[in-house]
Amino acid sequence: MKVFKFGGASVNSADAVRNMAQIVRKHIESEPLVVVVSAMGKTTNLLEKLVPGTLPHPSDPAPEALRTQLEDYHLGIANALIPSDMALTGKIHSLLDRLDTVRQSLNPSHHAYNYNYDQVVSFGELLSTTIIAHYLNHHGISTLWQDARQLIRTDSHFREGRVDWQATEEAVQAQMAGSMNYSVIVTQGFIAGTPVAGTTTTLGREGSDYSAAILAYCLGAESVTIWKDVPGFLNADPKYFDNTVKISQIPYSEAIELAYYGASVIHPKTVKPIQNKHIPLYIRSFITPESDGSSIGNYHTISPSTPLYIFRNNQILLSIMPRDYSFIAEENLQVIFGVLNELGIRVNLMQNSALSFSICVDDNPQRTGLLIERLTAMFHVRYNKDLQLVTIRYYTQEVIDSIVAGRPVLLEQRSRLTEQLVVPVE
Ligand code: ASP
Ligand code: MG
């Protein structure tokens, strides 16, 4: 069996859905094709604003207006795909009614926020897959709509469900056993359920790649293909580089390193499960589906060989020093990491000297404000904002010089394969 994953941008309009359906049609085989789909376009962002307890941003439309926008967007796509299909509009209306009921039933207190979030935001994927499964069936592709909450089982860590692999494997095998006569099985990315009660959970933003990997693992799939709006895995984000190079072959370990350093092309958790079963992962373009794309698999090195660049903007660099000018020792580090862990802040780069400990983290205004406040109570803290963290794999001195381009380097770390630099944003 093969697993395909289509993200929000690949299904953000009626034309996009038609294009996606054409790709699916071309890949129908004797065994069902498992198609994992995200919410359409920016629906998840919209739904986040409809979660009871969310503080509205001053520029946000009122919840009623957002609710109408959600309805118009999905009905608009459905009507453009199959004009006046009462069965499809009926399904959309019943999902939206259910969403309203769920929102009314939730307690807006901030203790329940993560639970509320998953109950509401999951409707994006329910809507997209309902429309897509209906459309494929309408065009003669026998398609089963499968509820991912009955396949992927997690604990009740809302917004970041941790997969219960055994329960998931059992559920996937049990559900799939009765589905072998279909050409396509459409299911939702990102959403999951708890084992006994089946309460909705999610796997974290951009988690649909991970859903595809989980299902592929449990099915022992032949391959996973992620259809994206880029021609494959590029050596740099085209936002920063004019002359990007497509990397055709990437070892699993390299893909994990790149995701760790912040390459946005795949969700960081995606590679591990499929690596364990040696399942190849393809990244292909839904815009030029006939072209090859990139493949992640059992390779020794990347090919072609070229430097790889990862840029993380909006970084803040903190230097933390004990107030009594004592040395930075294990007990200080323990306190610092305790605070970071409590605030859920991930360290992108760290370095210590005798008298200070430096960390580079994403500058999220609420969280870093709290972090500085908490650390200042115990340490001297100095910081620089508006920085960029650049990671270069397979660097050369020439490449480093051209990236630095005369900027002051606030922190640098070099290993055999990787150079990391913290510099002011250009
Ligand atoms: N719809 C979810 C999100 O936008 C999951 C995904 O697209 O992967 O984060
Ligand atoms: Mg998305």
XYZ file of C-alpha atoms and ligand atoms in Angstrom:
436
model
C 0.000 0.000 0.000
C 1.066 3.561 -0.616
C 0.323 6.607 1.506
C -0.122 10.083 0.002
C -0.313 13.292 1.988
C -1.838 16.502 0.675
C -1.339 19.673 2.723
C -3.628 22.694 3.036
C -2.161 24.517 0.011
C -2.840 21.544 -2.269
C -6.589 21.637 -1.526
C -7.216 25.366 -0.991
C -9.640 25.895 -3.914
C -11.883 23.918 -6.235
C -9.143 23.934 -8.880
C -6.623 22.667 -6.369
C -8.950 19.811 -5.376
C -9.455 18.903 -9.059
C -5.684 18.813 -9.526
C -5.263 16.691 -6.406
C -7.969 14.282 -7.601
C -6.163 13.910 -10.908
C -2.950 12.973 -9.129
C -4.856 10.440 -7.014
C -6.570 8.944 -10.064
C -3.221 8.358 -11.787
C -1.948 6.350 -8.842
C -4.804 3.948 -8.248
C -3.581 0.391 -7.989
C -5.027 -2.936 -6.954
C -4.567 -2.106 -3.269
C -6.260 0.968 -1.802
C -4.292 4.213 -1.856
C -4.335 5.862 1.573
C -4.770 9.628 1.187
C -4.110 11.840 4.207
C -5.454 15.375 3.846
C -4.986 18.602 5.842
C -7.548 21.335 6.370
C -8.182 23.473 3.278
C -5.911 26.525 2.887
C -5.639 28.513 6.100
C -8.668 26.946 7.790
C -6.718 25.817 10.871
C -5.665 29.424 11.559
C -9.294 30.534 11.295
C -10.542 27.759 13.571
C -7.932 28.666 16.190
C -9.766 31.980 16.558
C -13.038 30.161 17.208
C -11.713 28.186 20.177
C -13.571 29.266 23.330
C -11.094 31.078 25.563
C -8.922 32.434 22.705
C -8.034 36.077 23.226
C -9.044 37.899 20.049
C -6.431 39.909 18.197
C -7.650 43.521 17.706
C -7.664 43.097 13.916
C -9.695 39.858 13.987
C -13.256 39.833 12.697
C -15.943 38.882 15.252
C -16.448 35.116 15.818
C -19.806 35.195 13.948
C -18.088 36.696 10.906
C -15.340 34.064 11.063
C -17.930 31.322 11.373
C -19.657 32.659 8.230
C -16.308 32.854 6.443
C -15.652 29.193 7.284
C -19.066 28.178 5.953
C -18.838 30.270 2.776
C -15.344 29.017 1.986
C -16.211 25.316 2.223
C -19.628 25.616 0.569
C -18.009 27.714 -2.172
C -15.449 25.016 -2.946
C -18.073 22.242 -2.745
C -20.449 24.095 -5.110
C -17.713 24.846 -7.584
C -16.720 21.175 -7.589
C -20.230 19.709 -7.873
C -22.926 22.371 -8.371
C -26.041 21.999 -6.181
C -25.253 18.611 -4.740
C -27.671 18.443 -1.815
C -25.992 15.412 -0.277
C -22.627 17.184 -0.082
C -23.985 20.516 1.175
C -26.018 18.539 3.718
C -22.842 16.879 5.025
C -21.061 20.228 5.290
C -23.990 21.808 7.124
C -24.194 18.944 9.562
C -20.455 19.243 10.356
C -20.832 23.002 10.871
C -23.863 22.424 13.130
C -21.805 19.965 15.130
C -19.020 22.536 15.386
C -21.510 25.088 16.772
C -22.807 22.596 19.333
C -19.271 21.680 20.387
C -18.263 25.338 20.779
C -21.320 26.061 22.901
C -20.658 23.103 25.142
C -17.039 24.006 25.923
C -15.910 25.801 29.052
C -13.896 28.907 28.077
C -11.688 28.729 31.191
C -8.015 28.683 30.343
C -7.525 25.357 32.155
C -9.555 23.695 29.445
C -7.893 25.568 26.593
C -5.848 22.762 25.052
C -8.801 20.383 25.214
C -11.088 23.006 23.653
C -8.523 23.667 20.957
C -8.502 20.083 19.709
C -12.296 19.776 19.807
C -12.703 22.842 17.578
C -9.657 22.883 15.320
C -10.183 19.258 14.225
C -13.200 20.379 12.170
C -10.877 21.737 9.465
C -9.731 18.250 8.496
C -13.229 16.779 8.943
C -14.576 19.332 6.455
C -11.792 18.960 3.886
C -11.872 15.157 3.832
C -15.682 15.090 3.656
C -15.638 17.259 0.536
C -12.753 15.378 -1.065
C -14.094 11.871 -0.422
C -17.488 12.924 -1.808
C -15.879 14.472 -4.872
C -13.763 11.390 -5.633
C -16.811 9.126 -5.324
C -18.795 11.471 -7.556
C -16.121 10.966 -10.213
C -16.303 7.216 -10.015
C -13.310 6.598 -7.737
C -14.598 4.305 -5.021
C -13.496 6.093 -1.871
C -13.922 5.342 1.799
C -13.988 8.269 4.239
C -12.171 7.055 7.306
C -12.227 8.864 10.648
C -8.570 9.267 11.738
C -9.693 9.500 15.376
C -10.449 5.792 15.140
C -7.063 5.006 13.611
C -4.426 7.088 15.361
C -4.601 6.684 19.119
C -2.862 9.091 21.470
C -2.801 9.907 25.163
C -4.812 12.917 26.273
C -1.969 15.395 25.958
C -4.152 17.822 24.016
C -2.545 19.805 21.164
C 0.459 17.444 21.196
C -0.998 13.952 21.514
C 1.611 11.264 22.101
C 0.998 8.234 19.935
C 0.059 4.947 21.553
C 1.740 2.784 18.927
C 0.277 -0.512 19.953
C -3.311 0.748 20.111
C -2.784 2.553 16.796
C -1.387 -0.501 15.061
C -4.322 -2.607 16.255
C -6.867 0.027 15.247
C -5.312 0.560 11.812
C -5.215 -3.143 11.076
C -8.782 -3.706 12.286
C -10.196 -0.782 10.269
C -8.225 -1.556 7.127
C -9.237 -5.208 7.038
C -12.718 -4.249 5.880
C -11.576 -1.543 3.428
C -9.598 -3.490 0.873
C -12.238 -3.216 -1.843
C -11.958 0.548 -2.102
C -9.605 2.294 -4.534
C -8.921 5.129 -2.127
C -9.141 5.612 1.617
C -9.342 9.290 2.537
C -8.498 10.238 6.096
C -7.581 13.341 8.072
C -4.084 14.443 8.896
C -3.292 16.093 12.239
C -6.228 14.658 14.224
C -6.338 11.596 16.444
C -8.344 10.119 19.325
C -7.807 8.647 22.772
C -8.077 4.829 22.929
C -11.122 4.194 25.074
C -13.283 7.292 24.956
C -12.238 8.320 21.450
C -11.886 11.951 22.542
C -10.416 14.108 19.785
C -6.749 15.070 20.118
C -4.290 16.626 17.673
C -0.631 15.964 16.908
C 0.568 19.590 16.889
C 0.484 22.218 14.142
C 1.612 20.982 10.737
C 1.167 17.462 12.057
C -0.344 15.902 8.923
C 3.019 14.681 7.622
C 3.390 12.851 10.899
C -0.086 11.300 10.481
C 0.962 9.957 7.089
C 4.140 8.500 8.609
C 2.232 6.881 11.493
C -0.230 5.222 9.126
C 2.560 4.102 6.798
C 4.381 2.556 9.744
C 1.288 0.687 10.955
C 0.424 -0.517 7.463
C 4.008 -1.445 6.583
C 3.415 0.746 3.523
C 5.492 0.581 0.380
C 6.122 4.358 0.401
C 4.884 7.739 1.611
C 4.558 10.683 -0.770
C 4.142 14.224 0.498
C 2.742 16.462 -2.264
C 3.943 20.037 -1.841
C 4.151 23.343 -3.697
C 7.926 23.027 -4.100
C 9.681 20.676 -6.550
C 11.215 18.633 -3.729
C 13.674 19.129 -0.927
C 15.604 22.300 -1.753
C 19.018 23.169 -0.277
C 17.605 26.485 1.002
C 14.290 28.251 1.409
C 13.577 30.016 -1.927
C 12.502 33.039 0.177
C 16.186 33.633 0.965
C 17.925 32.185 -2.075
C 17.511 32.717 -5.799
C 19.539 29.734 -6.894
C 18.280 26.840 -4.883
C 19.333 23.299 -5.712
C 16.972 20.355 -5.430
C 18.405 17.499 -3.371
C 17.310 14.269 -5.054
C 18.418 11.808 -2.404
C 18.539 12.367 1.315
C 19.513 9.784 3.956
C 16.945 9.393 6.759
C 19.495 10.606 9.326
C 20.133 13.766 7.297
C 16.388 14.486 7.050
C 16.098 14.144 10.819
C 19.031 16.525 11.354
C 17.558 19.049 8.926
C 14.121 18.953 10.528
C 15.802 19.363 13.918
C 17.653 22.487 12.768
C 14.339 23.906 11.532
C 14.053 23.017 7.838
C 10.358 23.544 7.241
C 9.907 21.015 4.477
C 8.795 18.158 6.728
C 7.451 17.906 10.239
C 10.281 16.850 12.592
C 8.549 13.726 13.893
C 7.821 12.340 10.430
C 11.015 10.526 9.571
C 11.602 8.276 12.603
C 8.634 5.894 12.199
C 9.220 5.304 8.512
C 12.964 4.942 8.975
C 12.305 2.137 11.452
C 10.559 0.185 8.716
C 12.786 1.395 5.851
C 9.833 2.983 4.068
C 10.937 5.549 1.463
C 9.511 9.069 1.736
C 9.026 11.055 -1.464
C 8.520 14.791 -1.654
C 6.900 15.789 -4.919
C 5.277 18.848 -6.418
C 1.519 18.927 -6.935
C 2.159 21.766 -9.404
C 4.444 19.644 -11.619
C 3.370 16.140 -10.607
C 5.159 14.547 -13.552
C 8.582 15.573 -12.206
C 10.620 13.398 -9.877
C 10.931 15.289 -6.628
C 13.172 14.147 -3.790
C 13.411 10.903 -1.928
C 14.408 10.233 1.644
C 15.632 6.725 2.266
C 18.532 4.403 2.981
C 21.221 6.490 1.300
C 24.731 7.132 2.591
C 25.005 10.777 1.582
C 22.931 13.539 0.079
C 22.960 13.820 -3.680
C 23.851 16.106 -5.339
C 26.377 17.148 -2.758
C 26.028 20.855 -1.933
C 25.799 23.058 1.168
C 22.370 23.080 2.845
C 21.090 26.246 4.519
C 18.490 26.680 7.226
C 17.509 30.148 8.358
C 15.576 30.864 11.523
C 14.554 34.467 11.934
C 13.196 36.261 14.960
C 15.756 34.861 17.350
C 16.781 36.226 20.714
C 20.163 35.498 22.289
C 20.303 35.502 26.080
C 23.472 35.501 28.150
C 22.857 34.330 31.677
C 25.369 34.968 34.472
C 25.277 34.075 38.173
C 24.766 37.251 40.213
C 27.697 36.568 42.543
C 30.234 36.140 39.733
C 30.593 32.481 40.603
C 31.066 30.012 37.790
C 28.245 28.604 35.711
C 27.849 25.179 37.252
C 25.485 22.229 37.038
C 23.105 23.624 39.642
C 22.663 26.869 37.658
C 22.056 24.926 34.465
C 19.501 22.787 36.210
C 17.597 25.904 37.303
C 17.799 27.465 33.825
C 16.592 24.316 32.079
C 13.835 23.939 34.674
C 12.489 27.362 33.712
C 12.818 26.649 29.976
C 11.024 23.356 30.358
C 8.241 24.875 32.415
C 7.652 27.587 29.821
C 7.857 25.090 26.944
C 10.738 26.954 25.287
C 13.026 25.014 22.979
C 16.695 25.982 22.859
C 17.932 26.357 19.292
C 21.576 26.823 20.206
C 23.515 26.985 23.476
C 27.051 27.665 24.592
C 28.697 28.041 27.950
C 31.812 29.706 29.263
C 33.112 29.928 32.796
C 30.974 32.930 33.696
C 27.986 32.845 31.401
C 25.604 30.553 29.635
C 24.153 31.676 26.287
C 21.015 30.401 24.622
C 19.380 31.290 21.352
C 15.588 30.785 21.287
C 12.621 31.817 19.106
C 11.491 35.271 20.228
C 7.869 34.659 21.078
C 6.869 37.932 22.814
C 4.803 36.350 25.602
C 7.105 33.476 26.388
C 10.457 35.239 26.149
C 9.112 38.096 28.282
C 8.277 35.582 30.990
C 11.585 33.788 30.537
C 13.586 36.995 31.043
C 11.467 37.906 34.048
C 11.952 34.505 35.658
C 15.695 34.341 34.982
C 16.338 37.929 36.088
C 15.040 37.029 39.535
C 18.064 34.734 39.922
C 20.720 35.776 37.404
C 22.137 38.714 35.485
C 20.587 38.471 32.038
C 21.666 40.310 28.890
C 19.961 39.849 25.572
C 19.996 40.793 21.876
C 16.876 40.686 19.730
C 16.139 40.623 15.956
C 18.693 37.977 15.230
C 18.949 35.239 12.666
C 20.221 31.743 13.349
C 21.828 30.301 10.246
C 22.683 26.624 10.055
C 24.904 25.443 7.217
C 25.435 21.735 6.673
C 28.470 20.804 4.526
C 29.884 24.302 4.876
C 33.025 25.747 3.344
C 34.740 28.897 4.582
C 33.712 30.650 1.392
C 30.054 29.801 1.961
C 30.239 31.015 5.577
C 31.825 34.314 4.512
C 29.159 34.960 1.923
C 26.375 34.317 4.447
C 27.936 36.472 7.156
C 28.487 39.248 4.585
C 30.278 41.507 7.034
C 27.686 41.163 9.798
C 28.956 40.795 13.362
C 28.751 37.176 14.524
C 27.287 37.055 18.034
C 27.709 33.330 18.501
C 29.280 30.619 16.395
C 29.431 26.881 16.717
C 31.185 24.568 14.332
C 31.266 20.804 14.138
C 32.643 18.562 11.433
C 29.578 18.924 9.197
C 27.594 21.800 10.635
C 28.237 25.507 11.122
C 25.775 27.577 13.156
C 25.888 31.345 13.343
C 23.843 33.907 15.207
C 23.876 37.210 13.329
C 21.698 40.337 13.161
C 18.948 40.107 10.521
C 20.215 41.534 7.234
N -4.104 21.679 9.393
C -3.046 21.538 10.353
C -2.217 22.794 10.376
O -2.398 23.663 9.533
C -2.205 20.340 10.130
C -1.381 20.363 8.858
O -1.689 21.097 7.924
O -0.414 19.611 8.783
O -1.376 22.933 11.225
Mg -1.361 23.112 7.038
